[in-house]
Amino acid sequence: MLLVGLTGGIGSGKSTVSEALERRGAVVVDADRIVKELQQPGTEVFAEMVERFGGGIVGPDGQLDRPAVAAIVFSDAEALADLGAIVHPRVRDEMTRRLEELAATDQVVVLDVPLLVESGWEGMSGVVVVDLDPDVAVSRLVEFRGFDESDARNRIANQASREDRLAKADVVVDNGGDLASLEAQVDRVWEWISGLDPAGEDFRPPG
């Protein structure tokens, strides 16, 4: 297995880069997708979140009301820590399980984690950071994803700083341009990945 980390702040376009790498043949282990799987009704995570934050986080369809959760946790540090204590260990364990299944293969595996810098994953062959000016990220979140501006800024403030992410980068993808520019950069990232040495089973999850 050749394991590459991928990260970027909210609104940076990390998911677009992840999907582009997947189209080029990578297997993506996506923390956000796993979170959504683990937060489905009937799971332990869902039940513990409702117990902690109340029935107001459940929508009329019985699914998790993510904006309601965000409104609680991104303005309350204690609530955010409690959410992390419920969700992060389960996500880490599931990601580790999937990586262990892939460890003996010759696949290019992309570990797509928004909080890669904060969480402490180690043993990757390289780290790709998708970079975007935070003000531009806020504008895109408001325009294209319907975020309230203050909510977008709160979420960015609760992530690693732009400087901290860039300090961990082996390769930086600048998403300040158009889609054609982004695709060209992903081509260069894919070429760079092809020259890396496999990490094998040397990856280490946080904790």
Short mmCIF file of N, CA and C in Angstrom, two decimals, residues 29 34 89-103 111 121 203-206:
data_model
loop_
_atom_site.label_atom_id
_atom_site.label_comp_id
_atom_site.label_asym_id
_atom_site.label_seq_id
_atom_site.Cartn_x
_atom_site.Cartn_y
_atom_site.Cartn_z
N VAL A 29 -9.97 6.62 1.54
CA VAL A 29 -10.56 6.38 2.85
C VAL A 29 -10.91 7.76 3.40
N ILE A 34 -17.16 8.42 6.39
CA ILE A 34 -17.27 7.48 7.51
C ILE A 34 -18.08 8.09 8.65
N PRO A 89 -13.15 8.68 18.19
CA PRO A 89 -12.59 7.33 18.38
C PRO A 89 -13.20 6.30 17.44
N ARG A 90 -14.51 6.39 17.18
CA ARG A 90 -15.17 5.44 16.28
C ARG A 90 -14.66 5.63 14.85
N VAL A 91 -14.50 6.88 14.43
CA VAL A 91 -14.02 7.14 13.08
C VAL A 91 -12.59 6.63 12.92
N ARG A 92 -11.74 6.92 13.91
CA ARG A 92 -10.36 6.45 13.88
C ARG A 92 -10.31 4.92 13.78
N ASP A 93 -11.14 4.24 14.56
CA ASP A 93 -11.12 2.77 14.55
C ASP A 93 -11.56 2.22 13.20
N GLU A 94 -12.58 2.84 12.60
CA GLU A 94 -13.08 2.37 11.31
C GLU A 94 -12.06 2.66 10.21
N MET A 95 -11.43 3.83 10.26
CA MET A 95 -10.41 4.13 9.27
C MET A 95 -9.23 3.16 9.40
N THR A 96 -8.83 2.87 10.63
CA THR A 96 -7.73 1.93 10.86
C THR A 96 -8.09 0.55 10.31
N ARG A 97 -9.32 0.12 10.54
CA ARG A 97 -9.76 -1.18 10.03
C ARG A 97 -9.64 -1.24 8.51
N ARG A 98 -10.10 -0.18 7.84
CA ARG A 98 -10.06 -0.17 6.37
C ARG A 98 -8.62 -0.13 5.86
N LEU A 99 -7.76 0.63 6.53
CA LEU A 99 -6.37 0.68 6.12
C LEU A 99 -5.68 -0.66 6.32
N GLU A 100 -6.01 -1.34 7.40
CA GLU A 100 -5.41 -2.65 7.65
C GLU A 100 -5.81 -3.65 6.55
N GLU A 101 -7.03 -3.52 6.05
CA GLU A 101 -7.47 -4.39 4.96
C GLU A 101 -6.69 -4.13 3.67
N LEU A 102 -6.26 -2.88 3.50
CA LEU A 102 -5.57 -2.50 2.27
C LEU A 102 -4.05 -2.60 2.37
N ALA A 103 -3.53 -2.79 3.58
CA ALA A 103 -2.08 -2.65 3.84
C ALA A 103 -1.23 -3.57 2.98
N LEU A 111 -5.71 8.95 2.35
CA LEU A 111 -6.33 9.12 3.66
C LEU A 111 -6.85 10.56 3.71
N TRP A 121 -2.24 11.43 12.69
CA TRP A 121 -1.92 10.26 11.88
C TRP A 121 -0.46 10.32 11.44
N PHE A 203 1.78 2.77 8.88
CA PHE A 203 0.93 3.87 9.33
C PHE A 203 0.55 3.66 10.81
N ARG A 204 0.38 4.78 11.49
CA ARG A 204 -0.01 4.72 12.91
C ARG A 204 -1.17 5.67 13.15
N PRO A 205 -2.30 5.14 13.63
CA PRO A 205 -3.43 5.99 13.92
C PRO A 205 -3.17 6.84 15.16
N PRO A 206 -3.92 7.91 15.33
CA PRO A 206 -3.77 8.73 16.54
C PRO A 206 -4.01 7.92 17.81
#
